[in-house]
Amino acid sequence: MEPQRGDVLLDEPALDEEEELWTDDAGTDHYGWFCVATAPFPCPAAGCTFVANHMTAAHLILVWEQQDDPNLLRHAQRAKEVGRNPRVVVYRSEFGPSASYYAWEAAGRPVHGIRPE
Ligand SMILES: [Zn+2]
């Protein structure tokens, strides 16, 4: 069955629709994967009150299977350059919902409210 865009989100703001298109992976148990803890930073979307304590995309914590994944290291380096004090840590479900970086990338890198570079 093809998921129909909009069917499940009639009451949600349009901005959130695209988040639903790539989060099938979000229920996956990423225990033991790696994520990047950072200094708290607010979601860049206008009017959004979400504050992230990890590297996230559309409010989901991005996780990598390998601690030395080149993409993980690249994103951590960029976070460092903008003063977000990144630390690579083992992901735990208490941190919040997760999504694998590669699922995110495959979905066209949706980000809440802003476009990736
Ligand atoms: Zn947001």
PDB file of C-alpha atoms and ligand atoms in Angstrom:
ATOM      1  CA  MET A   1       0.000   0.000   0.000  1.00  0.00           C
ATOM      2  CA  GLU A   2       1.401   3.387  -0.953  1.00  0.00           C
ATOM      3  CA  PRO A   3       1.388   5.887   1.890  1.00  0.00           C
ATOM      4  CA  GLN A   4      -0.577   8.932   0.864  1.00  0.00           C
ATOM      5  CA  ARG A   5       0.983  12.221   1.762  1.00  0.00           C
ATOM      6  CA  GLY A   6      -1.279  14.155   4.098  1.00  0.00           C
ATOM      7  CA  ASP A   7      -3.625  11.329   5.048  1.00  0.00           C
ATOM      8  CA  VAL A   8      -2.328  10.889   8.554  1.00  0.00           C
ATOM      9  CA  LEU A   9      -1.515  14.482   9.386  1.00  0.00           C
ATOM     10  CA  LEU A  10      -4.658  16.452   8.707  1.00  0.00           C
ATOM     11  CA  ASP A  11      -4.379  18.399  11.951  1.00  0.00           C
ATOM     12  CA  GLU A  12      -0.671  19.051  11.740  1.00  0.00           C
ATOM     13  CA  PRO A  13       0.962  22.152  10.309  1.00  0.00           C
ATOM     14  CA  ALA A  14       2.175  21.608   6.762  1.00  0.00           C
ATOM     15  CA  LEU A  15       5.737  22.040   7.922  1.00  0.00           C
ATOM     16  CA  ASP A  16       5.677  18.671   9.664  1.00  0.00           C
ATOM     17  CA  GLU A  17       4.459  16.635   6.734  1.00  0.00           C
ATOM     18  CA  GLU A  18       7.817  15.900   5.288  1.00  0.00           C
ATOM     19  CA  GLU A  19       9.134  14.642   8.615  1.00  0.00           C
ATOM     20  CA  GLU A  20       6.719  11.735   8.342  1.00  0.00           C
ATOM     21  CA  LEU A  21       8.076  10.673   4.988  1.00  0.00           C
ATOM     22  CA  TRP A  22      11.333   9.304   6.260  1.00  0.00           C
ATOM     23  CA  THR A  23      10.760   8.266   9.871  1.00  0.00           C
ATOM     24  CA  ASP A  24       9.943   4.597   9.270  1.00  0.00           C
ATOM     25  CA  ASP A  25      13.366   4.046  10.674  1.00  0.00           C
ATOM     26  CA  ALA A  26      12.561   5.952  13.861  1.00  0.00           C
ATOM     27  CA  GLY A  27      11.131   2.923  15.650  1.00  0.00           C
ATOM     28  CA  THR A  28      14.345   1.000  15.121  1.00  0.00           C
ATOM     29  CA  ASP A  29      16.322   0.222  18.225  1.00  0.00           C
ATOM     30  CA  HIS A  30      19.586   2.053  17.786  1.00  0.00           C
ATOM     31  CA  TYR A  31      20.999   0.951  21.106  1.00  0.00           C
ATOM     32  CA  GLY A  32      24.749   0.787  20.831  1.00  0.00           C
ATOM     33  CA  TRP A  33      24.886   3.163  17.881  1.00  0.00           C
ATOM     34  CA  PHE A  34      26.615   6.503  18.201  1.00  0.00           C
ATOM     35  CA  CYS A  35      25.263  10.015  18.289  1.00  0.00           C
ATOM     36  CA  VAL A  36      26.737  13.433  18.903  1.00  0.00           C
ATOM     37  CA  ALA A  37      25.861  15.225  22.122  1.00  0.00           C
ATOM     38  CA  THR A  38      26.125  18.992  21.807  1.00  0.00           C
ATOM     39  CA  ALA A  39      25.508  22.125  23.777  1.00  0.00           C
ATOM     40  CA  PRO A  40      21.755  22.850  23.814  1.00  0.00           C
ATOM     41  CA  PHE A  41      20.557  24.690  20.753  1.00  0.00           C
ATOM     42  CA  PRO A  42      17.044  25.679  19.710  1.00  0.00           C
ATOM     43  CA  CYS A  43      15.365  24.347  16.602  1.00  0.00           C
ATOM     44  CA  PRO A  44      15.951  26.867  13.784  1.00  0.00           C
ATOM     45  CA  ALA A  45      12.334  26.725  12.625  1.00  0.00           C
ATOM     46  CA  ALA A  46      10.402  29.895  13.355  1.00  0.00           C
ATOM     47  CA  GLY A  47       8.076  29.507  16.325  1.00  0.00           C
ATOM     48  CA  CYS A  48       9.377  26.082  17.286  1.00  0.00           C
ATOM     49  CA  THR A  49      10.292  25.633  20.964  1.00  0.00           C
ATOM     50  CA  PHE A  50      12.223  22.382  20.598  1.00  0.00           C
ATOM     51  CA  VAL A  51      15.719  22.513  22.086  1.00  0.00           C
ATOM     52  CA  ALA A  52      18.139  19.812  21.018  1.00  0.00           C
ATOM     53  CA  ASN A  53      20.915  18.425  23.189  1.00  0.00           C
ATOM     54  CA  HIS A  54      22.222  16.224  20.402  1.00  0.00           C
ATOM     55  CA  MET A  55      22.792  16.544  16.724  1.00  0.00           C
ATOM     56  CA  THR A  56      19.307  16.170  15.294  1.00  0.00           C
ATOM     57  CA  ALA A  57      17.360  16.477  12.081  1.00  0.00           C
ATOM     58  CA  ALA A  58      13.685  17.320  12.287  1.00  0.00           C
ATOM     59  CA  HIS A  59      13.896  16.661  16.057  1.00  0.00           C
ATOM     60  CA  LEU A  60      15.261  13.131  15.665  1.00  0.00           C
ATOM     61  CA  ILE A  61      18.685  12.291  17.032  1.00  0.00           C
ATOM     62  CA  LEU A  62      20.949  11.273  14.188  1.00  0.00           C
ATOM     63  CA  VAL A  63      22.758   8.017  14.881  1.00  0.00           C
ATOM     64  CA  TRP A  64      25.617   6.233  13.178  1.00  0.00           C
ATOM     65  CA  GLU A  65      26.476   2.574  13.498  1.00  0.00           C
ATOM     66  CA  GLN A  66      30.222   3.196  13.576  1.00  0.00           C
ATOM     67  CA  GLN A  67      31.933   5.582  15.928  1.00  0.00           C
ATOM     68  CA  ASP A  68      34.477   6.502  13.263  1.00  0.00           C
ATOM     69  CA  ASP A  69      31.993   6.942  10.428  1.00  0.00           C
ATOM     70  CA  PRO A  70      33.413   9.731   8.231  1.00  0.00           C
ATOM     71  CA  ASN A  71      30.043  11.496   8.113  1.00  0.00           C
ATOM     72  CA  LEU A  72      29.751  11.433  11.883  1.00  0.00           C
ATOM     73  CA  LEU A  73      33.210  12.925  12.208  1.00  0.00           C
ATOM     74  CA  ARG A  74      32.466  15.560   9.593  1.00  0.00           C
ATOM     75  CA  HIS A  75      29.283  16.690  11.306  1.00  0.00           C
ATOM     76  CA  ALA A  76      30.982  16.702  14.691  1.00  0.00           C
ATOM     77  CA  GLN A  77      33.756  18.840  13.262  1.00  0.00           C
ATOM     78  CA  ARG A  78      31.253  21.324  11.892  1.00  0.00           C
ATOM     79  CA  ALA A  79      29.461  21.486  15.233  1.00  0.00           C
ATOM     80  CA  LYS A  80      32.791  22.178  16.889  1.00  0.00           C
ATOM     81  CA  GLU A  81      33.496  25.011  14.488  1.00  0.00           C
ATOM     82  CA  VAL A  82      30.272  26.747  15.484  1.00  0.00           C
ATOM     83  CA  GLY A  83      30.930  26.308  19.203  1.00  0.00           C
ATOM     84  CA  ARG A  84      28.464  23.517  19.957  1.00  0.00           C
ATOM     85  CA  ASN A  85      30.950  21.458  21.954  1.00  0.00           C
ATOM     86  CA  PRO A  86      30.206  18.094  20.296  1.00  0.00           C
ATOM     87  CA  ARG A  87      30.982  14.785  22.005  1.00  0.00           C
ATOM     88  CA  VAL A  88      30.478  11.402  20.359  1.00  0.00           C
ATOM     89  CA  VAL A  89      28.473   9.250  22.777  1.00  0.00           C
ATOM     90  CA  VAL A  90      26.697   5.891  22.687  1.00  0.00           C
ATOM     91  CA  TYR A  91      23.033   6.469  21.892  1.00  0.00           C
ATOM     92  CA  ARG A  92      20.463   5.530  24.527  1.00  0.00           C
ATOM     93  CA  SER A  93      16.725   5.596  23.989  1.00  0.00           C
ATOM     94  CA  GLU A  94      16.310   8.008  26.940  1.00  0.00           C
ATOM     95  CA  PHE A  95      17.897  10.691  24.789  1.00  0.00           C
ATOM     96  CA  GLY A  96      14.831  10.777  22.552  1.00  0.00           C
ATOM     97  CA  PRO A  97      13.704   9.367  19.217  1.00  0.00           C
ATOM     98  CA  SER A  98      16.455   8.519  16.786  1.00  0.00           C
ATOM     99  CA  ALA A  99      16.929   8.082  13.075  1.00  0.00           C
ATOM    100  CA  SER A 100      19.897   6.680  11.282  1.00  0.00           C
ATOM    101  CA  TYR A 101      21.934   9.237   9.412  1.00  0.00           C
ATOM    102  CA  TYR A 102      21.756   7.184   6.259  1.00  0.00           C
ATOM    103  CA  ALA A 103      17.966   6.921   6.358  1.00  0.00           C
ATOM    104  CA  TRP A 104      17.890  10.683   6.755  1.00  0.00           C
ATOM    105  CA  GLU A 105      20.265  11.213   3.888  1.00  0.00           C
ATOM    106  CA  ALA A 106      18.348   8.782   1.664  1.00  0.00           C
ATOM    107  CA  ALA A 107      15.199  10.788   2.365  1.00  0.00           C
ATOM    108  CA  GLY A 108      16.801  13.960   1.027  1.00  0.00           C
ATOM    109  CA  ARG A 109      17.931  15.306   4.419  1.00  0.00           C
ATOM    110  CA  PRO A 110      14.701  16.876   5.635  1.00  0.00           C
ATOM    111  CA  VAL A 111      15.240  19.438   8.399  1.00  0.00           C
ATOM    112  CA  HIS A 112      12.550  21.160  10.402  1.00  0.00           C
ATOM    113  CA  GLY A 113      12.075  24.607   8.951  1.00  0.00           C
ATOM    114  CA  ILE A 114      15.349  24.985   7.087  1.00  0.00           C
ATOM    115  CA  ARG A 115      16.899  23.541   3.982  1.00  0.00           C
ATOM    116  CA  PRO A 116      20.211  21.722   4.141  1.00  0.00           C
ATOM    117  CA  GLU A 117      23.090  23.447   2.423  1.00  0.00           C
TER     118      GLU A 117
HETATM  119 ZN    ZN B   1      11.359  22.341  15.301  1.00  0.00          ZN
END
